[in-house]
Amino acid sequence: MKQLPVVFRRELASYFATPLAYVFIVIFLVLSGVFTFYLGSFFERGQADLSAFFTFHPWLYLFLVPALAMRLWAEERKSGTIELLMTLPITRAEAVGGKFLAAWVFAGIALLLTFPMVVTVNYLGEPDNGAILTGYIGSWLLAGGYLAIGSCLSALAKNQVIAFILTACVCFLFIVSGFPLVLDAFSGWAPQALVDAVASLSFLTRFDAISKGVLDARDLLYFASLILAWLAATAVVVDLKKAD
Amino acid sequence: MIEIDKLTKRFAQQLAVDELSFRVRPGEVLGFLGPNGAGKSTTMKMLTGFLAPTSGTARIFGFDIQKQTLKAQRLIGYLPEGAPCYGDMTVRGFLEFIAGVRGFRGAQKRDRVAGAVAQVELEKVLDQSIDTLSKGFKRRVGLAQAILHDPKVLILDEPTDGLDPNQKHQVRQLIQSLAADKIIIISTHILEEVTAVCTRAVVIAGGRLLADGTPFELESRSRYHQAVTLVGDAPLDEAALAGLPGVAGVERNPREHSLTVLALPGQVIFPQVSALVAARGWHIREMDVERGRLDEVFRTLTRGEAA
């Protein structure tokens, strides 16, 4: 893992080498504001917390994170630089991990720039700042989950647009897998254990728990294993698809 | 030393490389020749660990490319076809990234980058982003990246493709200056390049080895090897030339009063031809002995082998 920081630094710098990073951050900040104040009725609720802010993150990320993840591998394959990267003396884990971490840290930077929300709510009332902190952790973990899925699908598709759409679809499935919409399709024929397993895959239930201030080890483990599993899948897909 | 041992790569429909075996020793500049689709790039991609062989293997100074990939890759500098680089980076940023991946840090890293930049003359464009560079400069960035860690093995896939004659000359000079203690493998379909820089030429087509020898040996396979071309003022006596000992035949050239006298394999016919010219008192304006035509050998070898 010695060369992982080298890959990480290059990737992170490449976000800021193009206007993409700044456009992404601006869109994220504007939308998260709009969602909080208009859809989330931040003021009308009259409560000093940020649940109006965090509630919409799974949906906001559904479109923004795939946009961030789509270029991770698809661009390397399209421009042929993957041949350069894969013939340098780095392991798959260093390449996959370095790229993922750069995207994740970038998402973290965007998330940190929403700090005026925290300032606002502290100015208006006396919120539970511990719950806000876990909310941020949960949101960042959620972004990591989306990004790991996006990383794998970006390696699968050579075309960035296809990578974007695939990622949005798979992330959507992970969001709604706790909903009757999906569960009803299983409950008719599948054993209860499978229905429970599908329901437990849902991002939403995990994220809701964390964003309300409950930092359960099982939820953390869920996100960690989800990210690692998708990254392992990324490494496999990169190996299979790199030469196409 | 590179040992290639029955290297085979099969894609879904076709056999790209078919039990290729040969060895390359330090100091050799090996020209890898073949028509498009012959399996040159595929072989190089397997040597550099990018593609896994279907069967067979290759060893780079004893490191198996499949089992000890990283150790083998440390010894290799590779310029992939088309010299892909991260276009949004500056030349300096890109080379520093490569140096970092190669394990250089701090002052050592700066020295390596400066050394590679000086070797391929990139000083002027160091802080430009790679996307804005001309094709020649991009290719040089790719070369700088490949030679930065002073590798024992240099694998260059069509290093002069798309360059202008001056740039081609520079790249060839660079290759020759590096050749002394390294193994250099270059793939090309420009035959003059082989005569210019290579000490050994390997011809493949359809994934199989067709010929392996020095460029001179390959040339001597040509039917034009030791042929004598005459350009006279008046029509020349073809029958008399064809009747000389050791002559395989006479060909007319498009130029007026110009003939090429072909030699039988292994024969030297220049003395006979010049004696005949003197005896008949022909006025000859030009008289050349050919080394052989590599393109003709190449065509004969690869005809019908690949699309």
Coordinates of C-alpha atoms in Angstrom, one line a residue:
Chain A
M1 CA 0.0 0.0 0.0
K2 CA 3.0 2.3 -0.3
Q3 CA 2.0 3.8 -3.6
L4 CA -1.6 4.4 -2.6
P5 CA -1.0 8.0 -1.5
V6 CA 0.7 8.7 -4.8
V7 CA -2.4 7.5 -6.8
F8 CA -4.6 9.3 -4.3
R9 CA -2.9 12.6 -4.7
R10 CA -3.0 12.5 -8.4
E11 CA -6.6 11.6 -8.5
L12 CA -7.7 14.3 -6.0
A13 CA -5.6 16.9 -7.9
S14 CA -7.3 15.9 -11.2
Y15 CA -10.7 16.8 -9.8
F16 CA -9.5 20.3 -9.2
A17 CA -7.6 20.5 -12.5
T18 CA -10.9 20.9 -14.4
P19 CA -13.9 23.1 -13.5
L20 CA -15.8 19.9 -12.7
A21 CA -15.0 20.0 -9.0
Y22 CA -16.1 23.6 -8.6
V23 CA -19.3 23.0 -10.5
F24 CA -20.0 19.9 -8.5
I25 CA -19.5 21.7 -5.2
V26 CA -21.7 24.6 -6.2
I27 CA -24.5 22.4 -7.4
F28 CA -24.3 20.3 -4.2
L29 CA -24.4 23.3 -1.9
V30 CA -27.2 25.0 -3.8
L31 CA -29.3 21.9 -3.9
S32 CA -28.7 20.9 -0.3
G33 CA -29.8 24.4 0.7
V34 CA -32.9 24.3 -1.5
F35 CA -33.9 20.9 -0.2
T36 CA -33.4 21.9 3.4
F37 CA -35.2 25.2 3.4
Y38 CA -38.0 24.5 0.9
L39 CA -38.7 20.8 0.8
G40 CA -37.5 20.2 4.3
S41 CA -39.4 23.3 5.7
F42 CA -36.4 24.0 8.0
F43 CA -37.9 27.2 9.5
E44 CA -41.5 26.0 9.7
R45 CA -40.5 23.0 11.7
G46 CA -39.2 25.2 14.4
Q47 CA -36.7 22.7 15.7
A48 CA -33.0 23.2 16.2
D49 CA -31.7 20.2 14.4
L50 CA -30.4 19.3 10.9
S51 CA -32.7 16.4 10.1
A52 CA -34.4 18.5 7.4
F53 CA -30.9 18.8 5.9
F54 CA -29.8 15.2 6.2
T55 CA -33.1 13.6 5.2
F56 CA -32.6 14.5 1.6
H57 CA -29.0 13.4 1.3
P58 CA -29.8 9.9 0.0
W59 CA -31.8 11.5 -2.9
L60 CA -29.4 14.3 -3.5
Y61 CA -26.5 11.8 -3.7
L62 CA -28.5 9.6 -6.1
F63 CA -27.7 12.1 -8.9
L64 CA -24.6 13.9 -7.7
V65 CA -22.4 11.0 -6.6
P66 CA -22.7 8.9 -9.8
A67 CA -21.6 12.1 -11.6
L68 CA -18.5 12.1 -9.4
A69 CA -17.9 8.3 -9.7
M70 CA -18.5 7.9 -13.4
R71 CA -15.1 9.1 -14.6
L72 CA -13.1 7.0 -12.1
W73 CA -12.4 4.1 -14.5
A74 CA -14.4 4.8 -17.6
E75 CA -12.1 7.7 -18.4
E76 CA -9.0 5.7 -18.0
R77 CA -10.3 3.0 -20.3
K78 CA -11.5 5.5 -22.9
S79 CA -8.2 7.5 -23.0
G80 CA -6.1 4.4 -22.8
T81 CA -4.2 5.6 -19.7
I82 CA -5.4 2.4 -18.0
E83 CA -2.7 0.6 -19.9
L84 CA -0.1 3.0 -18.4
L85 CA -1.6 2.7 -14.9
M86 CA -1.8 -1.1 -14.9
T87 CA 1.8 -1.5 -16.2
L88 CA 3.2 0.6 -13.4
P89 CA 4.4 -1.3 -10.4
I90 CA 1.3 -0.8 -8.3
T91 CA -1.1 -3.4 -7.0
R92 CA -4.8 -3.5 -8.0
A93 CA -5.7 -2.6 -4.4
E94 CA -3.5 0.5 -4.5
A95 CA -5.1 1.7 -7.8
V96 CA -8.7 0.9 -6.8
G97 CA -8.2 2.2 -3.3
G98 CA -6.4 5.3 -4.2
K99 CA -9.0 6.3 -6.8
F100 CA -11.9 5.6 -4.5
L101 CA -10.3 7.4 -1.5
A102 CA -9.7 10.5 -3.7
A103 CA -13.3 10.6 -4.8
W104 CA -14.5 10.0 -1.2
V105 CA -12.3 12.7 0.2
F106 CA -13.6 15.0 -2.5
A107 CA -17.2 14.2 -1.5
G108 CA -16.1 14.9 2.1
I109 CA -14.8 18.3 1.2
A110 CA -18.1 19.2 -0.5
L111 CA -19.9 18.0 2.6
L112 CA -17.7 20.0 4.9
L113 CA -18.5 23.2 2.9
T114 CA -22.1 22.9 4.1
F115 CA -20.8 24.1 7.6
P116 CA -23.0 27.3 7.3
M117 CA -25.9 25.0 8.1
V118 CA -24.3 24.1 11.4
V119 CA -23.6 27.7 12.1
T120 CA -27.2 28.7 11.3
V121 CA -28.8 26.1 13.4
N122 CA -26.5 27.0 16.3
Y123 CA -27.3 30.6 15.9
L124 CA -31.0 30.0 15.9
G125 CA -31.2 27.6 18.8
E126 CA -29.4 25.0 20.8
P127 CA -29.1 21.9 18.7
D128 CA -27.6 18.5 19.7
N129 CA -24.2 19.0 18.0
G130 CA -23.3 15.3 18.7
A131 CA -26.3 14.3 16.6
I132 CA -25.2 16.7 13.9
L133 CA -21.7 15.2 13.9
T134 CA -23.0 11.6 13.5
G135 CA -25.3 13.0 10.8
Y136 CA -22.2 14.2 8.9
I137 CA -20.5 10.9 9.5
G138 CA -23.5 9.0 8.2
S139 CA -23.8 11.2 5.2
W140 CA -20.1 10.7 4.4
L141 CA -20.5 6.9 4.8
L142 CA -23.5 7.0 2.5
A143 CA -21.5 8.9 -0.1
G144 CA -18.8 6.3 0.2
G145 CA -21.3 3.5 -0.4
Y146 CA -22.6 5.2 -3.5
L147 CA -19.0 5.9 -4.7
A148 CA -17.9 2.3 -4.3
I149 CA -20.9 1.2 -6.4
G150 CA -20.1 3.9 -8.9
S151 CA -16.4 2.8 -9.0
C152 CA -17.4 -0.7 -9.9
L153 CA -19.9 0.3 -12.6
S154 CA -17.5 2.8 -14.0
A155 CA -15.0 0.1 -14.5
L156 CA -17.7 -2.0 -16.2
A157 CA -18.8 0.7 -18.7
K158 CA -16.4 2.4 -21.1
N159 CA -18.9 5.2 -21.6
Q160 CA -19.3 7.7 -18.7
V161 CA -23.0 8.4 -19.4
I162 CA -23.7 4.7 -19.2
A163 CA -21.7 4.5 -16.0
F164 CA -23.7 7.3 -14.6
I165 CA -27.1 5.8 -15.4
L166 CA -26.1 2.3 -14.1
T167 CA -24.8 3.7 -10.9
A168 CA -27.9 5.8 -10.3
C169 CA -30.1 2.8 -10.9
V170 CA -28.2 0.4 -8.6
C171 CA -28.0 3.1 -5.9
F172 CA -31.7 3.6 -6.3
L173 CA -32.3 -0.1 -5.7
F174 CA -30.2 0.0 -2.6
I175 CA -32.3 2.9 -1.3
V176 CA -35.7 1.4 -2.0
S177 CA -34.7 -2.1 -1.0
G178 CA -36.3 -1.4 2.4
F179 CA -39.6 -0.2 0.9
P180 CA -42.7 -2.3 0.2
L181 CA -42.1 -1.6 -3.4
V182 CA -39.2 -4.0 -3.5
L183 CA -40.1 -6.2 -0.6
D184 CA -43.5 -7.1 -2.0
A185 CA -41.8 -8.6 -5.0
F186 CA -40.0 -11.0 -2.6
S187 CA -42.5 -11.7 0.1
G188 CA -44.9 -13.8 -2.0
W189 CA -42.4 -16.6 -2.7
A190 CA -39.2 -16.1 -0.9
P191 CA -38.4 -17.3 2.7
Q192 CA -38.7 -14.6 5.4
A193 CA -34.9 -14.7 5.9
L194 CA -34.3 -13.6 2.3
V195 CA -36.9 -10.8 2.6
D196 CA -35.2 -9.6 5.8
A197 CA -31.8 -9.8 4.1
V198 CA -33.0 -7.6 1.3
A199 CA -34.6 -5.2 3.6
S200 CA -31.4 -5.0 5.7
L201 CA -29.5 -3.9 2.6
S202 CA -31.3 -0.6 2.4
F203 CA -29.3 2.5 2.7
L204 CA -32.2 4.5 4.1
T205 CA -32.8 2.6 7.4
R206 CA -29.1 2.6 8.2
F207 CA -28.6 6.2 7.3
D208 CA -31.7 7.3 9.2
A209 CA -30.4 5.7 12.3
I210 CA -27.0 7.3 12.1
S211 CA -28.3 10.7 11.1
K212 CA -30.5 10.7 14.2
G213 CA -27.5 10.3 16.3
V214 CA -27.4 6.6 16.8
L215 CA -24.0 5.4 15.9
D216 CA -24.5 1.6 15.9
A217 CA -21.5 -0.6 15.2
R218 CA -23.7 -2.8 13.0
D219 CA -24.5 0.2 10.8
L220 CA -20.8 1.1 10.6
L221 CA -20.0 -2.5 9.7
Y222 CA -22.7 -2.4 7.1
F223 CA -21.2 0.6 5.3
A224 CA -17.6 -0.6 5.7
S225 CA -18.4 -4.1 4.3
L226 CA -20.6 -2.6 1.5
I227 CA -17.7 -0.3 0.4
L228 CA -15.1 -3.1 0.6
A229 CA -17.2 -5.6 -1.3
W230 CA -17.9 -3.1 -4.1
L231 CA -14.2 -2.2 -4.2
A232 CA -13.2 -5.8 -4.4
A233 CA -15.7 -6.2 -7.3
T234 CA -14.1 -3.1 -8.9
A235 CA -10.7 -4.8 -8.8
V236 CA -12.1 -7.9 -10.5
V237 CA -14.0 -5.9 -13.1
V238 CA -10.9 -3.8 -13.9
D239 CA -8.9 -7.0 -14.5
L240 CA -11.6 -8.4 -16.7
K241 CA -12.4 -5.3 -18.7
K242 CA -9.1 -3.3 -18.9
A243 CA -8.1 -4.5 -22.3
D244 CA -11.5 -4.1 -24.1
Chain B
M1 CA 17.4 -11.3 -20.2
I2 CA 13.8 -11.7 -21.4
E3 CA 12.7 -15.2 -21.9
I4 CA 9.4 -15.7 -23.8
D5 CA 8.2 -19.2 -23.5
K6 CA 5.3 -20.5 -25.7
L7 CA 3.4 -17.3 -25.1
T8 CA -0.2 -17.6 -26.3
K9 CA -3.1 -15.3 -26.2
R10 CA -6.5 -16.2 -27.4
F11 CA -9.4 -13.7 -27.6
A12 CA -12.9 -14.8 -28.0
Q13 CA -12.8 -15.5 -31.7
Q14 CA -9.2 -15.4 -32.7
L15 CA -5.7 -16.5 -31.7
A16 CA -3.8 -13.3 -31.4
V17 CA -0.4 -14.8 -30.3
D18 CA 0.4 -18.4 -31.0
E19 CA 3.1 -20.1 -29.0
L20 CA 5.6 -17.4 -29.4
S21 CA 9.1 -18.2 -28.0
F22 CA 12.3 -16.2 -28.2
R23 CA 14.9 -14.6 -25.9
V24 CA 16.4 -11.2 -25.8
R25 CA 19.7 -10.3 -24.2
P26 CA 21.0 -7.0 -22.7
G27 CA 22.4 -4.8 -25.3
E28 CA 20.1 -5.9 -28.0
V29 CA 17.7 -3.6 -29.7
L30 CA 15.0 -5.8 -31.0
G31 CA 12.7 -4.6 -33.7
F32 CA 9.4 -6.3 -33.6
L33 CA 7.9 -6.4 -37.0
G34 CA 4.6 -7.5 -38.5
P35 CA 1.5 -6.3 -40.3
N36 CA -1.3 -4.7 -38.4
G37 CA -3.1 -7.3 -36.3
A38 CA 0.0 -9.6 -36.3
G39 CA 0.0 -9.7 -32.5
K40 CA 2.8 -7.2 -31.8
S41 CA 0.9 -5.0 -29.4
T42 CA -0.7 -8.0 -27.7
T43 CA 2.7 -9.6 -27.1
M44 CA 4.0 -6.3 -25.6
K45 CA 0.9 -6.0 -23.4
M46 CA 1.6 -9.5 -22.0
L47 CA 5.3 -8.7 -21.5
T48 CA 4.4 -5.7 -19.4
G49 CA 1.8 -7.5 -17.3
F50 CA -1.2 -5.7 -18.7
L51 CA -2.7 -8.7 -20.3
A52 CA -2.6 -12.2 -18.8
P53 CA -1.5 -14.9 -21.3
T54 CA -3.9 -17.7 -22.1
S55 CA -1.0 -20.1 -21.8
G56 CA 2.8 -19.9 -21.7
T57 CA 4.7 -17.2 -19.9
A58 CA 7.5 -14.7 -20.1
R59 CA 10.3 -14.0 -17.6
I60 CA 11.9 -10.6 -17.2
F61 CA 15.4 -11.1 -15.7
G62 CA 14.0 -14.2 -14.1
F63 CA 10.8 -12.7 -12.8
D64 CA 7.7 -14.4 -14.1
I65 CA 5.4 -11.9 -15.5
Q66 CA 2.3 -13.6 -14.1
K67 CA 3.5 -14.6 -10.7
Q68 CA 6.0 -11.8 -9.9
T69 CA 4.2 -9.1 -11.9
L70 CA 5.3 -6.1 -9.7
K71 CA 8.9 -7.2 -9.6
A72 CA 9.0 -7.6 -13.4
Q73 CA 7.1 -4.3 -13.9
R74 CA 9.7 -2.4 -11.8
L75 CA 12.4 -3.4 -14.4
I76 CA 10.3 -2.3 -17.3
G77 CA 9.7 1.1 -18.9
Y78 CA 6.8 0.9 -21.2
L79 CA 5.4 3.3 -23.9
P80 CA 2.0 2.0 -24.8
E81 CA 0.7 2.5 -28.3
G82 CA -0.4 6.1 -28.9
A83 CA 1.5 7.2 -25.8
P84 CA -1.5 7.7 -23.5
C85 CA -1.0 10.3 -20.7
Y86 CA -3.2 12.0 -18.2
G87 CA -4.1 15.0 -20.4
D88 CA -5.3 17.3 -17.6
M89 CA -1.9 17.2 -15.8
T90 CA 1.1 19.4 -16.6
V91 CA 4.2 17.6 -17.9
R92 CA 5.9 18.2 -14.6
G93 CA 3.0 17.0 -12.6
F94 CA 2.6 13.9 -14.7
L95 CA 6.3 13.0 -14.6
E96 CA 6.4 13.6 -10.8
F97 CA 3.5 11.2 -10.4
I98 CA 5.3 8.6 -12.4
A99 CA 8.4 9.1 -10.3
G100 CA 6.3 8.8 -7.2
V101 CA 4.8 5.5 -8.3
R102 CA 8.3 4.3 -9.2
G103 CA 9.2 4.9 -5.6
F104 CA 11.3 8.0 -5.8
R105 CA 10.8 10.7 -3.1
G106 CA 12.1 14.2 -2.5
A107 CA 15.3 15.3 -4.1
Q108 CA 15.7 11.9 -5.8
K109 CA 12.3 12.4 -7.5
R110 CA 13.3 15.9 -8.7
D111 CA 16.6 14.6 -10.1
R112 CA 14.8 11.7 -12.0
V113 CA 12.3 14.0 -13.5
A114 CA 14.9 16.6 -14.5
G115 CA 17.1 13.8 -16.0
A116 CA 14.2 12.4 -18.1
V117 CA 13.1 15.9 -19.2
A118 CA 16.6 16.7 -20.4
Q119 CA 17.0 13.5 -22.3
V120 CA 13.9 14.1 -24.4
E121 CA 14.1 17.9 -24.4
L122 CA 10.9 18.8 -22.7
E123 CA 12.1 21.9 -20.8
K124 CA 10.1 24.3 -22.8
V125 CA 6.7 22.7 -22.1
L126 CA 7.3 21.6 -18.5
D127 CA 4.4 23.6 -17.1
Q128 CA 1.9 23.2 -19.9
S129 CA -0.9 20.7 -19.6
I130 CA -0.4 17.6 -21.7
D131 CA -3.7 18.1 -23.6
T132 CA -2.3 21.3 -25.2
L133 CA 0.9 19.7 -26.5
S134 CA 1.5 18.7 -30.1
K135 CA 1.7 15.1 -31.0
G136 CA 5.5 15.1 -31.0
F137 CA 5.7 16.5 -27.6
K138 CA 3.1 14.1 -26.3
R139 CA 5.1 11.2 -27.6
R140 CA 8.2 12.6 -25.9
V141 CA 6.3 12.9 -22.6
G142 CA 5.4 9.2 -23.0
L143 CA 9.1 8.4 -23.7
A144 CA 10.2 10.5 -20.7
Q145 CA 7.8 8.5 -18.5
A146 CA 9.2 5.2 -19.8
I147 CA 12.9 6.0 -19.3
L148 CA 12.5 8.0 -16.0
H149 CA 13.6 5.2 -13.7
D150 CA 16.5 4.1 -16.0
P151 CA 14.8 0.7 -16.6
K152 CA 16.7 -2.4 -17.6
V153 CA 14.0 -3.2 -20.1
L154 CA 12.5 -0.7 -22.4
I155 CA 9.4 -1.7 -24.4
L156 CA 8.2 0.9 -26.9
D157 CA 5.1 0.3 -29.0
E158 CA 5.4 2.2 -32.2
P159 CA 7.5 5.0 -30.7
T160 CA 7.8 7.0 -33.9
D161 CA 4.3 6.6 -35.3
G162 CA 2.9 9.9 -36.5
L163 CA 6.0 11.9 -35.9
D164 CA 7.7 14.1 -38.5
P165 CA 11.1 13.1 -39.9
N166 CA 13.0 15.3 -37.5
Q167 CA 11.2 13.9 -34.5
K168 CA 11.7 10.4 -35.8
H169 CA 15.4 11.0 -36.1
Q170 CA 15.5 12.4 -32.5
V171 CA 13.7 9.4 -31.1
R172 CA 16.0 7.0 -32.9
Q173 CA 19.0 8.8 -31.6
L174 CA 17.6 8.6 -28.1
I175 CA 17.0 4.8 -28.5
Q176 CA 20.5 4.3 -29.7
S177 CA 22.0 6.3 -26.9
L178 CA 20.1 4.2 -24.4
A179 CA 20.9 0.9 -26.0
A180 CA 24.2 0.0 -24.5
D181 CA 23.2 -1.8 -21.3
K182 CA 19.5 -2.3 -21.8
I183 CA 17.1 -4.5 -23.6
I184 CA 15.0 -2.5 -25.9
I185 CA 12.1 -3.9 -27.8
I186 CA 10.4 -1.6 -30.3
S187 CA 7.4 -2.5 -32.4
T188 CA 7.1 -0.8 -35.7
H189 CA 5.9 -1.3 -39.2
I190 CA 8.3 1.3 -40.6
L191 CA 11.1 -0.8 -42.0
E192 CA 13.7 1.8 -42.4
E193 CA 13.6 2.1 -38.6
V194 CA 14.7 -1.4 -38.2
T195 CA 17.8 -0.9 -40.4
A196 CA 18.4 2.4 -38.5
V197 CA 18.3 1.3 -34.9
C198 CA 17.8 -2.4 -34.4
T199 CA 20.5 -5.0 -33.9
R200 CA 17.9 -7.8 -34.4
A201 CA 14.6 -8.1 -36.1
V202 CA 11.8 -10.5 -35.3
V203 CA 9.0 -10.8 -37.8
I204 CA 5.6 -12.1 -36.7
A205 CA 2.3 -12.5 -38.5
G206 CA -0.9 -14.2 -37.4
G207 CA 0.7 -14.5 -33.9
R208 CA 3.5 -16.8 -35.1
L209 CA 7.2 -16.1 -35.5
L210 CA 8.2 -16.0 -39.1
A211 CA 11.8 -14.8 -39.0
D212 CA 14.4 -13.9 -36.5
G213 CA 17.8 -12.4 -37.4
T214 CA 19.9 -9.3 -37.8
P215 CA 18.5 -6.7 -40.2
F216 CA 21.3 -7.7 -42.5
E217 CA 20.4 -11.4 -42.4
L218 CA 16.8 -10.4 -43.2
E219 CA 17.9 -8.3 -46.1
S220 CA 20.0 -11.1 -47.5
R221 CA 16.8 -13.1 -47.9
S222 CA 15.6 -10.6 -50.4
R223 CA 15.8 -11.6 -54.1
Y224 CA 17.4 -8.1 -54.5
H225 CA 20.3 -9.1 -52.2
Q226 CA 23.5 -8.4 -54.2
A227 CA 21.5 -7.3 -57.2
V228 CA 23.2 -4.8 -59.5
T229 CA 21.2 -1.9 -60.9
L230 CA 22.5 -0.3 -64.0
V231 CA 21.5 3.0 -65.7
G232 CA 22.9 3.5 -69.1
D233 CA 22.7 6.1 -71.9
A234 CA 21.6 3.6 -74.5
P235 CA 19.6 0.4 -74.4
L236 CA 21.5 -2.4 -72.6
D237 CA 21.8 -6.0 -73.8
E238 CA 19.5 -7.9 -71.4
A239 CA 20.3 -11.3 -72.9
A240 CA 24.1 -10.9 -72.3
L241 CA 23.5 -9.8 -68.7
A242 CA 21.1 -12.7 -68.1
G243 CA 23.7 -15.2 -69.4
L244 CA 26.4 -14.2 -66.9
P245 CA 27.3 -16.9 -64.3
G246 CA 25.4 -16.4 -61.0
V247 CA 22.7 -14.3 -62.5
A248 CA 19.1 -15.3 -61.6
G249 CA 17.4 -12.9 -63.9
V250 CA 17.1 -9.3 -65.2
E251 CA 14.3 -6.9 -64.4
R252 CA 13.5 -3.7 -66.2
N253 CA 13.0 -0.6 -64.1
P254 CA 10.5 2.2 -64.9
R255 CA 13.4 4.6 -65.6
E256 CA 14.7 4.6 -69.2
H257 CA 17.6 2.3 -70.0
S258 CA 17.7 1.0 -66.5
L259 CA 18.0 -2.7 -65.5
T260 CA 18.3 -4.6 -62.3
V261 CA 20.4 -7.8 -62.5
L262 CA 19.3 -10.3 -59.8
A263 CA 21.8 -12.6 -58.2
L264 CA 21.3 -16.3 -57.4
P265 CA 21.2 -16.8 -53.6
G266 CA 24.7 -16.7 -52.1
Q267 CA 26.3 -15.3 -55.3
V268 CA 28.2 -12.1 -55.8
I269 CA 27.7 -10.9 -59.4
F270 CA 29.1 -7.4 -59.3
P271 CA 32.5 -8.4 -60.8
Q272 CA 31.0 -10.2 -63.7
V273 CA 28.6 -7.4 -64.5
S274 CA 31.2 -4.7 -64.3
A275 CA 33.5 -6.8 -66.5
L276 CA 30.8 -7.1 -69.1
V277 CA 30.2 -3.4 -69.0
A278 CA 33.9 -2.8 -69.6
A279 CA 34.1 -5.4 -72.4
R280 CA 31.1 -3.9 -74.3
G281 CA 32.1 -0.4 -73.7
W282 CA 28.6 0.7 -72.4
H283 CA 28.2 4.2 -71.1
I284 CA 26.9 3.6 -67.6
R285 CA 25.8 6.6 -65.5
E286 CA 24.9 4.7 -62.4
M287 CA 25.8 1.3 -61.0
D288 CA 24.6 0.2 -57.6
V289 CA 24.8 -3.0 -55.6
E290 CA 21.8 -3.5 -53.4
R291 CA 21.8 -4.8 -49.9
G292 CA 18.4 -6.2 -50.3
R293 CA 15.0 -4.8 -49.8
L294 CA 13.5 -5.3 -46.4
D295 CA 10.0 -4.3 -47.5
E296 CA 10.2 -7.0 -50.1
V297 CA 11.3 -9.6 -47.6
F298 CA 8.6 -8.4 -45.3
R299 CA 5.9 -8.8 -47.9
T300 CA 7.1 -12.3 -48.9
L301 CA 7.2 -13.4 -45.3
T302 CA 3.8 -12.1 -44.3
R303 CA 1.9 -12.5 -47.5
G304 CA -1.5 -14.0 -46.8
E305 CA -0.8 -14.3 -43.1
A306 CA -2.8 -11.4 -41.9
A307 CA -5.5 -9.1 -43.0

